[in-house]
PDB file of C-alpha atoms in Angstrom:
ATOM      1  CA  MET T1487      35.344  19.099 -72.798  1.00 54.00           C
ATOM      2  CA  ALA T1488      35.700  16.079 -75.033  1.00 65.00           C
ATOM      3  CA  ASN T1489      33.522  13.033 -74.578  1.00 80.00           C
ATOM      4  CA  ILE T1490      34.850  10.195 -72.440  1.00 86.00           C
ATOM      5  CA  GLU T1491      35.649   7.250 -74.712  1.00 90.00           C
ATOM      6  CA  LEU T1492      35.422   3.695 -73.373  1.00 93.00           C
ATOM      7  CA  GLU T1493      35.891   0.273 -74.924  1.00 95.00           C
ATOM      8  CA  THR T1494      34.202  -2.544 -73.019  1.00 96.00           C
ATOM      9  CA  GLU T1495      34.956  -6.234 -73.392  1.00 95.00           C
ATOM     10  CA  ASP T1496      32.602  -9.196 -73.360  1.00 96.00           C
ATOM     11  CA  LYS T1497      32.834  -9.790 -69.617  1.00 93.00           C
ATOM     12  CA  LEU T1498      30.142  -7.819 -67.761  1.00 92.00           C
ATOM     13  CA  GLU T1499      32.692  -5.817 -65.800  1.00 92.00           C
ATOM     14  CA  TYR T1500      31.618  -2.228 -65.146  1.00 94.00           C
ATOM     15  CA  ARG T1501      33.870   0.746 -65.758  1.00 92.00           C
ATOM     16  CA  PHE T1502      32.759   3.750 -63.706  1.00 90.00           C
ATOM     17  CA  VAL T1503      32.730   7.510 -64.347  1.00 86.00           C
ATOM     18  CA  PRO T1504      31.361  10.346 -62.164  1.00 84.00           C
ATOM     19  CA  ALA T1505      27.630  10.940 -62.516  1.00 84.00           C
ATOM     20  CA  GLY T1506      26.202  14.213 -63.761  1.00 73.00           C
ATOM     21  CA  ASN T1507      23.563  16.241 -61.970  1.00 77.00           C
ATOM     22  CA  GLY T1508      20.619  13.910 -62.460  1.00 85.00           C
ATOM     23  CA  VAL T1509      21.427  12.792 -65.991  1.00 89.00           C
ATOM     24  CA  VAL T1510      23.883  10.875 -68.151  1.00 91.00           C
ATOM     25  CA  ASN T1511      24.016  11.221 -71.948  1.00 92.00           C
ATOM     26  CA  PHE T1512      25.943   8.647 -73.975  1.00 95.00           C
ATOM     27  CA  LYS T1513      26.289   6.879 -77.292  1.00 96.00           C
ATOM     28  CA  VAL T1514      27.114   3.197 -77.652  1.00 98.00           C
ATOM     29  CA  ARG T1515      28.024   0.927 -80.546  1.00 97.00           C
ATOM     30  CA  ALA T1516      27.317  -2.690 -79.648  1.00 98.00           C
ATOM     31  CA  PRO T1517      25.359  -5.637 -81.060  1.00 98.00           C
ATOM     32  CA  ASN T1518      23.433  -6.248 -77.819  1.00 98.00           C
ATOM     33  CA  ASP T1519      23.566  -5.967 -74.027  1.00 98.00           C
ATOM     34  CA  ALA T1520      24.740  -2.439 -73.247  1.00 98.00           C
ATOM     35  CA  HIS T1521      24.590  -2.347 -69.449  1.00 98.00           C
ATOM     36  CA  ILE T1522      24.624   0.826 -67.320  1.00 97.00           C
ATOM     37  CA  ALA T1523      24.871   0.856 -63.527  1.00 97.00           C
ATOM     38  CA  LEU T1524      23.750   3.700 -61.244  1.00 96.00           C
ATOM     39  CA  THR T1525      25.584   3.530 -57.916  1.00 92.00           C
ATOM     40  CA  THR T1526      26.671   5.598 -54.928  1.00 88.00           C
ATOM     41  CA  ASN T1527      30.291   4.409 -55.110  1.00 86.00           C
ATOM     42  CA  PRO T1528      32.380   3.247 -58.115  1.00 84.00           C
ATOM     43  CA  GLU T1529      31.739  -0.435 -57.433  1.00 87.00           C
ATOM     44  CA  GLU T1530      29.070  -3.106 -57.754  1.00 91.00           C
ATOM     45  CA  SER T1531      27.341  -3.037 -54.389  1.00 89.00           C
ATOM     46  CA  ASP T1532      23.827  -2.531 -53.072  1.00 92.00           C
ATOM     47  CA  PRO T1533      21.947  -0.263 -53.456  1.00 94.00           C
ATOM     48  CA  MET T1534      22.323  -0.349 -57.218  1.00 95.00           C
ATOM     49  CA  LEU T1535      20.151   0.097 -60.275  1.00 97.00           C
ATOM     50  CA  GLU T1536      21.089  -1.375 -63.651  1.00 97.00           C
ATOM     51  CA  VAL T1537      19.711  -0.509 -67.085  1.00 98.00           C
ATOM     52  CA  PHE T1538      20.121  -3.250 -69.680  1.00 98.00           C
ATOM     53  CA  ILE T1539      19.628  -1.873 -73.197  1.00 98.00           C
ATOM     54  CA  GLY T1540      19.217  -4.400 -75.994  1.00 98.00           C
ATOM     55  CA  GLY T1541      19.343  -7.506 -73.841  1.00 97.00           C
ATOM     56  CA  TRP T1542      18.057 -10.933 -74.737  1.00 97.00           C
ATOM     57  CA  LYS T1543      19.682 -10.862 -78.188  1.00 96.00           C
ATOM     58  CA  ASN T1544      18.778  -7.185 -78.741  1.00 98.00           C
ATOM     59  CA  THR T1545      15.036  -7.708 -78.225  1.00 97.00           C
ATOM     60  CA  LYS T1546      14.190  -5.961 -74.947  1.00 97.00           C
ATOM     61  CA  SER T1547      15.443  -3.509 -72.325  1.00 97.00           C
ATOM     62  CA  VAL T1548      14.966  -3.669 -68.558  1.00 98.00           C
ATOM     63  CA  ILE T1549      15.767  -2.006 -65.239  1.00 97.00           C
ATOM     64  CA  ARG T1550      17.097  -4.306 -62.515  1.00 97.00           C
ATOM     65  CA  LYS T1551      17.412  -3.439 -58.827  1.00 96.00           C
ATOM     66  CA  ASN T1552      20.192  -4.738 -56.577  1.00 96.00           C
ATOM     67  CA  ARG T1553      21.168  -7.437 -59.112  1.00 94.00           C
ATOM     68  CA  THR T1554      17.984  -9.333 -58.251  1.00 94.00           C
ATOM     69  CA  LYS T1555      15.256 -10.782 -60.452  1.00 93.00           C
ATOM     70  CA  PRO T1556      12.485 -10.191 -61.327  1.00 95.00           C
ATOM     71  CA  ASP T1557      13.351  -6.991 -63.170  1.00 95.00           C
ATOM     72  CA  VAL T1558      11.468  -3.908 -61.956  1.00 95.00           C
ATOM     73  CA  ALA T1559      10.731  -2.549 -65.454  1.00 96.00           C
ATOM     74  CA  GLU T1560      10.757  -4.145 -68.893  1.00 96.00           C
ATOM     75  CA  VAL T1561       9.914  -3.109 -72.458  1.00 96.00           C
ATOM     76  CA  GLU T1562      10.273  -4.704 -75.890  1.00 96.00           C
ATOM     77  CA  THR T1563      12.980  -2.848 -77.880  1.00 97.00           C
ATOM     78  CA  PRO T1564      13.773  -4.891 -81.000  1.00 97.00           C
ATOM     79  CA  ASP T1565      17.024  -3.897 -82.762  1.00 97.00           C
ATOM     80  CA  ILE T1566      17.587  -0.922 -80.440  1.00 97.00           C
ATOM     81  CA  LEU T1567      21.373  -1.419 -80.650  1.00 98.00           C
ATOM     82  CA  ASN T1568      23.587  -1.784 -83.706  1.00 97.00           C
ATOM     83  CA  ALA T1569      27.067  -3.259 -83.974  1.00 96.00           C
ATOM     84  CA  GLY T1570      27.911  -0.953 -86.889  1.00 96.00           C
ATOM     85  CA  GLU T1571      26.766   2.465 -85.658  1.00 96.00           C
ATOM     86  CA  PHE T1572      26.527   4.546 -82.515  1.00 96.00           C
ATOM     87  CA  ARG T1573      23.080   4.856 -80.940  1.00 96.00           C
ATOM     88  CA  GLY T1574      22.454   7.702 -78.458  1.00 95.00           C
ATOM     89  CA  PHE T1575      20.566   7.472 -75.157  1.00 96.00           C
ATOM     90  CA  TRP T1576      19.912   9.375 -71.943  1.00 94.00           C
ATOM     91  CA  ILE T1577      19.240   8.142 -68.438  1.00 95.00           C
ATOM     92  CA  ARG T1578      17.991  10.553 -65.818  1.00 90.00           C
ATOM     93  CA  TRP T1579      17.061  10.370 -62.186  1.00 90.00           C
ATOM     94  CA  GLN T1580      15.145  12.862 -60.111  1.00 81.00           C
ATOM     95  CA  ASP T1581      14.027  12.127 -56.561  1.00 72.00           C
ATOM     96  CA  ASN T1582      13.005   8.475 -56.922  1.00 84.00           C
ATOM     97  CA  VAL T1583      12.126   8.277 -60.635  1.00 91.00           C
ATOM     98  CA  ILE T1584      14.544   6.723 -63.162  1.00 93.00           C
ATOM     99  CA  THR T1585      13.816   7.269 -66.870  1.00 94.00           C
ATOM    100  CA  VAL T1586      15.585   6.046 -70.013  1.00 95.00           C
ATOM    101  CA  GLY T1587      15.127   7.471 -73.508  1.00 94.00           C
ATOM    102  CA  ASN T1588      16.562   7.728 -76.989  1.00 93.00           C
ATOM    103  CA  GLU T1589      18.777  10.673 -77.873  1.00 90.00           C
ATOM    104  CA  GLY T1590      16.622  13.599 -79.051  1.00 85.00           C
ATOM    105  CA  ALA T1591      13.385  12.121 -77.713  1.00 85.00           C
ATOM    106  CA  ALA T1592      11.485  13.978 -75.017  1.00 80.00           C
ATOM    107  CA  ALA T1593       9.598  10.919 -73.785  1.00 85.00           C
ATOM    108  CA  ALA T1594      11.200   7.940 -72.081  1.00 91.00           C
ATOM    109  CA  PHE T1595      10.803   4.371 -73.313  1.00 95.00           C
ATOM    110  CA  LEU T1596      11.603   2.842 -69.915  1.00 95.00           C
ATOM    111  CA  SER T1597      10.961   4.128 -66.384  1.00 94.00           C
ATOM    112  CA  TYR T1598      10.887   3.008 -62.765  1.00 94.00           C
ATOM    113  CA  GLU T1599       9.812   4.697 -59.553  1.00 92.00           C
ATOM    114  CA  ASN T1600      12.192   3.497 -56.849  1.00 92.00           C
ATOM    115  CA  PRO T1601      10.568   3.436 -53.387  1.00 92.00           C
ATOM    116  CA  GLU T1602      14.048   3.364 -51.823  1.00 91.00           C
ATOM    117  CA  PRO T1603      16.031   6.204 -53.468  1.00 89.00           C
ATOM    118  CA  PHE T1604      19.752   6.527 -52.845  1.00 91.00           C
ATOM    119  CA  PRO T1605      22.475   9.010 -53.881  1.00 89.00           C
ATOM    120  CA  ILE T1606      23.653   8.337 -57.444  1.00 90.00           C
ATOM    121  CA  ASN T1607      27.269   9.521 -57.683  1.00 86.00           C
ATOM    122  CA  CYS T1608      28.694   7.106 -60.253  1.00 89.00           C
ATOM    123  CA  VAL T1609      27.671   5.555 -63.563  1.00 92.00           C
ATOM    124  CA  GLY T1610      29.159   2.270 -64.782  1.00 95.00           C
ATOM    125  CA  PHE T1611      29.271   0.887 -68.314  1.00 96.00           C
ATOM    126  CA  CYS T1612      29.843  -2.671 -69.555  1.00 97.00           C
ATOM    127  CA  THR T1613      28.921  -5.189 -72.225  1.00 97.00           C
ATOM    128  CA  GLY T1614      28.512  -8.949 -72.176  1.00 95.00           C
ATOM    129  CA  TRP T1615      26.627 -11.964 -73.440  1.00 95.00           C
ATOM    130  CA  GLY T1616      28.695 -12.034 -76.605  1.00 96.00           C
ATOM    131  CA  ALA T1617      28.970  -8.262 -77.042  1.00 97.00           C
ATOM    132  CA  THR T1618      31.814  -5.763 -76.930  1.00 97.00           C
ATOM    133  CA  GLY T1619      31.083  -2.054 -76.973  1.00 97.00           C
ATOM    134  CA  SER T1620      32.423   1.379 -77.877  1.00 97.00           C
ATOM    135  CA  TRP T1621      31.058   4.251 -75.763  1.00 96.00           C
ATOM    136  CA  LEU T1622      31.048   8.055 -76.013  1.00 94.00           C
ATOM    137  CA  ILE T1623      29.994   9.584 -72.687  1.00 92.00           C
ATOM    138  CA  GLU T1624      29.441  13.264 -71.960  1.00 86.00           C
ATOM    139  CA  PRO T1625      31.612  14.459 -69.038  1.00 73.00           C
ATOM    140  CA  ALA T1626      29.740  14.986 -65.762  1.00 67.00           C
ATOM    141  CA  SER T1627      30.492  18.725 -65.803  1.00 56.00           C
ATOM    142  CA  GLU T1628      28.522  19.067 -69.032  1.00 52.00           C
ATOM    143  CA  GLN T1629      25.726  16.760 -67.895  1.00 51.00           C
ATOM    144  CA  ALA T1630      24.799  19.307 -65.243  1.00 42.00           C
ATOM    145  CA  SER T1631      24.282  22.204 -67.647  1.00 35.00           C
ATOM    146  CA  PRO T1632      20.618  23.222 -67.977  1.00 35.00           C
ATOM    147  CA  SER T1633      21.388  24.980 -71.269  1.00 32.00           C
ATOM    148  CA  ALA T1634      22.702  21.864 -73.030  1.00 31.00           C
ATOM    149  CA  PRO T1635      20.452  21.204 -76.035  1.00 31.00           C
ATOM    150  CA  THR T1636      18.955  17.888 -74.993  1.00 35.00           C
ATOM    151  CA  ALA T1637      15.802  16.893 -73.198  1.00 37.00           C
ATOM    152  CA  ALA T1638      17.886  15.053 -70.638  1.00 35.00           C
ATOM    153  CA  ALA T1639      20.036  18.030 -69.718  1.00 33.00           C
ATOM    154  CA  LEU T1640      17.003  20.287 -69.567  1.00 37.00           C
ATOM    155  CA  SER T1641      15.470  17.929 -67.045  1.00 36.00           C
ATOM    156  CA  ALA T1642      18.484  18.419 -64.790  1.00 34.00           C
ATOM    157  CA  GLY T1643      18.157  22.207 -64.844  1.00 37.00           C
ATOM    158  CA  GLY T1644      16.566  23.654 -61.719  1.00 40.00           C
ATOM    159  CA  ALA T1645      15.934  20.151 -60.307  1.00 52.00           C
ATOM    160  CA  ALA T1646      12.839  19.867 -62.497  1.00 72.00           C
ATOM    161  CA  CYS T1647      11.330  16.413 -62.826  1.00 80.00           C
ATOM    162  CA  TRP T1648       9.678  15.650 -66.156  1.00 86.00           C
ATOM    163  CA  VAL T1649       7.746  12.379 -66.149  1.00 86.00           C
ATOM    164  CA  ALA T1650       6.853  10.609 -69.384  1.00 87.00           C
ATOM    165  CA  ALA T1651       3.129   9.988 -69.905  1.00 90.00           C
ATOM    166  CA  ALA T1652       0.627   9.418 -72.713  1.00 91.00           C
ATOM    167  CA  ASN T1653      -3.046   9.491 -73.681  1.00 92.00           C
ATOM    168  CA  GLY T1654      -4.220  11.799 -70.908  1.00 93.00           C
ATOM    169  CA  GLU T1655      -2.228  10.188 -68.086  1.00 92.00           C
ATOM    170  CA  ILE T1656      -1.374  12.598 -65.250  1.00 92.00           C
ATOM    171  CA  PRO T1657       1.538  11.395 -63.067  1.00 88.00           C
ATOM    172  CA  PRO T1658       1.469  11.871 -59.275  1.00 85.00           C
ATOM    173  CA  ASN T1659       2.291  15.387 -58.035  1.00 86.00           C
ATOM    174  CA  ALA T1660       1.881  16.918 -61.514  1.00 92.00           C
ATOM    175  CA  VAL T1661       2.114  20.718 -61.515  1.00 95.00           C
ATOM    176  CA  VAL T1662      -1.141  22.522 -62.344  1.00 96.00           C
ATOM    177  CA  GLY T1663      -0.497  25.463 -64.646  1.00 97.00           C
ATOM    178  CA  GLY T1664      -3.937  26.676 -65.622  1.00 96.00           C
ATOM    179  CA  SER T1665      -7.591  25.820 -66.057  1.00 96.00           C
ATOM    180  CA  ASP T1666     -10.293  25.524 -68.686  1.00 94.00           C
ATOM    181  CA  GLY T1667     -13.169  24.007 -66.758  1.00 92.00           C
ATOM    182  CA  GLU T1668     -10.656  21.423 -65.504  1.00 95.00           C
ATOM    183  CA  ASP T1669      -7.084  21.549 -64.270  1.00 96.00           C
ATOM    184  CA  MET T1670      -4.519  22.101 -67.024  1.00 97.00           C
ATOM    185  CA  TYR T1671      -1.058  20.696 -66.332  1.00 97.00           C
ATOM    186  CA  ILE T1672       2.379  21.881 -67.429  1.00 97.00           C
ATOM    187  CA  GLY T1673       3.663  19.551 -70.126  1.00 96.00           C
ATOM    188  CA  ARG T1674       6.002  19.395 -73.074  1.00 94.00           C
ATOM    189  CA  ALA T1675       6.355  17.274 -76.190  1.00 93.00           C
ATOM    190  CA  GLN T1676       8.738  16.670 -79.040  1.00 91.00           C
ATOM    191  CA  HIS T1677       7.802  18.288 -82.350  1.00 90.00           C
ATOM    192  CA  GLU T1678       9.726  18.964 -85.566  1.00 86.00           C
ATOM    193  CA  GLY T1679      13.101  18.609 -83.858  1.00 85.00           C
ATOM    194  CA  GLY T1680      12.185  20.803 -80.886  1.00 89.00           C
ATOM    195  CA  ILE T1681      10.924  20.170 -77.358  1.00 92.00           C
ATOM    196  CA  ILE T1682       7.946  22.461 -76.867  1.00 95.00           C
ATOM    197  CA  PRO T1683       6.258  23.377 -73.552  1.00 97.00           C
ATOM    198  CA  GLY T1684       2.470  23.245 -73.605  1.00 97.00           C
ATOM    199  CA  LYS T1685      -0.730  22.287 -71.787  1.00 97.00           C
ATOM    200  CA  VAL T1686      -1.863  18.793 -70.805  1.00 97.00           C
ATOM    201  CA  VAL T1687      -5.661  18.411 -70.778  1.00 96.00           C
ATOM    202  CA  ALA T1688      -6.487  15.020 -69.277  1.00 95.00           C
ATOM    203  CA  SER T1689     -10.005  14.758 -70.712  1.00 95.00           C
ATOM    204  CA  HIS T1690      -8.630  15.319 -74.232  1.00 96.00           C
ATOM    205  CA  GLY T1691      -5.901  12.682 -73.800  1.00 95.00           C
ATOM    206  CA  VAL T1692      -3.127  14.917 -75.161  1.00 96.00           C
ATOM    207  CA  CYS T1693      -0.598  17.655 -74.541  1.00 97.00           C
ATOM    208  CA  TYR T1694      -1.320  20.621 -76.811  1.00 97.00           C
ATOM    209  CA  ILE T1695       1.640  22.638 -78.069  1.00 97.00           C
ATOM    210  CA  ALA T1696       1.692  25.866 -80.056  1.00 97.00           C
ATOM    211  CA  TRP T1697       3.795  25.596 -83.195  1.00 95.00           C
ATOM    212  CA  GLY T1698       3.571  26.766 -86.784  1.00 94.00           C
ATOM    213  CA  GLY T1699       0.417  28.788 -86.225  1.00 95.00           C
ATOM    214  CA  ALA T1700      -1.545  25.778 -84.987  1.00 95.00           C
ATOM    215  CA  GLU T1701      -2.588  23.993 -81.797  1.00 96.00           C
ATOM    216  CA  ASN T1702      -0.851  20.605 -82.146  1.00 96.00           C
ATOM    217  CA  PRO T1703      -2.120  17.649 -80.060  1.00 96.00           C
ATOM    218  CA  LYS T1704       0.503  15.150 -78.840  1.00 95.00           C
ATOM    219  CA  ALA T1705      -0.541  11.801 -77.386  1.00 93.00           C
ATOM    220  CA  GLU T1706       2.961  11.225 -75.954  1.00 92.00           C
ATOM    221  CA  TYR T1707       4.399  13.928 -73.718  1.00 93.00           C
ATOM    222  CA  GLU T1708       6.086  14.720 -70.417  1.00 91.00           C
ATOM    223  CA  VAL T1709       4.529  16.362 -67.359  1.00 92.00           C
ATOM    224  CA  LEU T1710       6.310  18.590 -64.838  1.00 92.00           C
ATOM    225  CA  CYS T1711       6.038  16.994 -61.385  1.00 88.00           C
ATOM    226  CA  ASP T1712       7.144  17.660 -57.803  1.00 82.00           C
ATOM    227  CA  PHE T1713       8.215  21.231 -58.479  1.00 86.00           C
ATOM    228  CA  GLY T1714       7.463  24.244 -56.299  1.00 86.00           C
ATOM    229  CA  GLY T1715       7.796  27.083 -58.781  1.00 90.00           C
ATOM    230  CA  GLU T1716       5.340  29.912 -59.441  1.00 94.00           C
ATOM    231  CA  PHE T1717       4.101  32.146 -62.231  1.00 97.00           C
ATOM    232  CA  VAL T1718       5.151  35.813 -62.226  1.00 96.00           C
ATOM    233  CA  PRO T1719       4.185  38.662 -64.592  1.00 97.00           C
ATOM    234  CA  ALA T1720       6.481  39.244 -67.586  1.00 96.00           C
ATOM    235  CA  SER T1721       6.429  40.870 -70.992  1.00 94.00           C
ATOM    236  CA  GLY T1722       8.290  40.808 -74.271  1.00 94.00           C
ATOM    237  CA  SER T1723      11.780  39.322 -74.115  1.00 91.00           C
ATOM    238  CA  ASP T1724      12.308  40.198 -70.451  1.00 91.00           C
ATOM    239  CA  ILE T1725      13.004  36.733 -69.055  1.00 92.00           C
ATOM    240  CA  PRO T1726      13.576  36.530 -65.273  1.00 91.00           C
ATOM    241  CA  PRO T1727      16.901  34.892 -64.331  1.00 88.00           C
ATOM    242  CA  THR T1728      15.074  32.178 -62.374  1.00 89.00           C
ATOM    243  CA  ALA T1729      12.744  31.234 -65.242  1.00 91.00           C
ATOM    244  CA  LEU T1730      12.730  27.445 -65.672  1.00 90.00           C
ATOM    245  CA  PRO T1731      14.103  26.229 -69.035  1.00 89.00           C
ATOM    246  CA  ALA T1732      11.558  23.687 -70.227  1.00 92.00           C
ATOM    247  CA  GLY T1733      12.382  22.976 -73.853  1.00 90.00           C
ATOM    248  CA  GLU T1734      14.029  24.261 -76.973  1.00 90.00           C
ATOM    249  CA  SER T1735      13.020  25.340 -80.444  1.00 89.00           C
ATOM    250  CA  GLU T1736      14.027  23.379 -83.521  1.00 86.00           C
ATOM    251  CA  ASP T1737      16.901  25.885 -83.797  1.00 83.00           C
ATOM    252  CA  GLY T1738      18.128  25.190 -80.277  1.00 84.00           C
ATOM    253  CA  GLU T1739      16.757  28.338 -78.586  1.00 89.00           C
ATOM    254  CA  PRO T1740      15.704  27.734 -74.942  1.00 91.00           C
ATOM    255  CA  LEU T1741      11.946  27.872 -74.393  1.00 94.00           C
ATOM    256  CA  PHE T1742      10.197  28.681 -71.137  1.00 96.00           C
ATOM    257  CA  ILE T1743       6.777  27.981 -69.600  1.00 97.00           C
ATOM    258  CA  GLY T1744       4.272  30.780 -69.938  1.00 98.00           C
ATOM    259  CA  ARG T1745       0.552  31.264 -69.483  1.00 98.00           C
ATOM    260  CA  VAL T1746      -2.100  33.749 -70.511  1.00 97.00           C
ATOM    261  CA  THR T1747      -5.634  34.500 -69.308  1.00 97.00           C
ATOM    262  CA  HIS T1748      -7.745  34.273 -72.452  1.00 96.00           C
ATOM    263  CA  GLU T1749     -11.517  33.970 -72.982  1.00 96.00           C
ATOM    264  CA  GLY T1750     -12.187  32.739 -69.460  1.00 95.00           C
ATOM    265  CA  THR T1751      -9.306  30.247 -69.422  1.00 97.00           C
ATOM    266  CA  VAL T1752      -5.804  30.290 -67.992  1.00 97.00           C
ATOM    267  CA  THR T1753      -3.873  28.595 -70.775  1.00 98.00           C
ATOM    268  CA  VAL T1754      -0.295  27.281 -70.604  1.00 98.00           C
ATOM    269  CA  GLY T1755       2.072  27.736 -73.537  1.00 98.00           C
ATOM    270  CA  LYS T1756       5.653  28.535 -74.496  1.00 97.00           C
ATOM    271  CA  VAL T1757       7.716  31.696 -74.105  1.00 96.00           C
ATOM    272  CA  GLN T1758      10.167  32.196 -76.976  1.00 94.00           C
ATOM    273  CA  PRO T1759      12.583  35.004 -75.973  1.00 93.00           C
ATOM    274  CA  SER T1760      13.692  35.934 -79.494  1.00 93.00           C
ATOM    275  CA  HIS T1761      10.059  36.504 -80.485  1.00 94.00           C
ATOM    276  CA  GLY T1762       9.229  38.518 -77.354  1.00 94.00           C
ATOM    277  CA  VAL T1763       5.909  36.733 -76.793  1.00 96.00           C
ATOM    278  CA  CYS T1764       4.182  33.847 -75.091  1.00 97.00           C
ATOM    279  CA  TYR T1765       2.483  31.535 -77.569  1.00 98.00           C
ATOM    280  CA  ILE T1766      -0.504  29.534 -76.365  1.00 98.00           C
ATOM    281  CA  PRO T1767      -2.302  26.665 -78.087  1.00 97.00           C
ATOM    282  CA  TYR T1768      -5.978  27.636 -78.126  1.00 97.00           C
ATOM    283  CA  GLY T1769      -8.987  26.841 -80.279  1.00 95.00           C
ATOM    284  CA  GLY T1770      -6.884  25.091 -82.900  1.00 96.00           C
ATOM    285  CA  GLN T1771      -4.540  28.067 -83.278  1.00 96.00           C
ATOM    286  CA  GLU T1772      -1.209  29.371 -82.017  1.00 96.00           C
ATOM    287  CA  LEU T1773      -1.906  32.751 -80.390  1.00 97.00           C
ATOM    288  CA  ALA T1774       0.812  35.264 -79.404  1.00 97.00           C
ATOM    289  CA  PHE T1775       0.742  37.590 -76.384  1.00 97.00           C
ATOM    290  CA  ALA T1776       3.357  40.208 -75.435  1.00 96.00           C
ATOM    291  CA  GLU T1777       2.016  40.343 -71.850  1.00 97.00           C
ATOM    292  CA  TYR T1778       2.002  37.035 -69.986  1.00 97.00           C
ATOM    293  CA  GLU T1779       3.084  35.142 -66.882  1.00 97.00           C
ATOM    294  CA  ILE T1780       6.261  33.044 -66.834  1.00 97.00           C
ATOM    295  CA  PHE T1781       7.072  30.077 -64.598  1.00 96.00           C
ATOM    296  CA  VAL T1782      10.085  30.558 -62.312  1.00 93.00           C
ATOM    297  CA  SER T1783      11.998  28.308 -59.914  1.00 88.00           C
ATOM    298  CA  PRO T1784      11.357  28.780 -56.186  1.00 81.00           C
TER     299      PRO T1784
END
């Protein structure tokens, strides 16, 4: 289906479209103040969350709850919008966590944990404070596809909740995937145009991913949270139908979460179906195993 195209005037009046399954992907061309509303019904009424991208003369972005100050989340984002070119973004919501990120980026730049979650059925778009906008919005039917090649769409697949973190942070209810003297969590990070599943080791302050023959440390990453899946035995390219898509290669191939028992550790890595192996980051290297365990949805 073609993208939904909207033109918004300088009057802070939302135009609503149906929400996808936990995510909305869009591009906007505006000088400042691209506003997005997350609502139950196609109208401005409480409960309501708003994301202001490029507000305050294109200097910062915030999340506002029920049209009330103070804002519940805020970050400096100088020149995040551009009047002359489209800029892509994703917003996703899972349980009570709202995250906002740039197109192609695995990690969010803005997030909020809402203690009072509500059904999000509609997404509204508007511009104001001197700005008009042109929008390209993916249809809701495509937003729900777990195979769509974006971090946002992957997060919608299987109701998985990926929470942005950095520098060894472990979000609440993070999923433990292995151990190496300490718990090892299921994570993923952006690398060379791909989104690669790997292992988060809190004491090291990074998520390690296997790529290009090496163990690559990433200080910014996402952690799988609030998910009741399990690991089951697998081998080669035999991927169970309930395996959880958790990333994609730089060529757009879906990647899955795998783990291997190796030298006294249980180490989390990536399963790449076309290669028929699970790669783990270990001891500075990328190691390949044809026999492994793969993470599946409950």
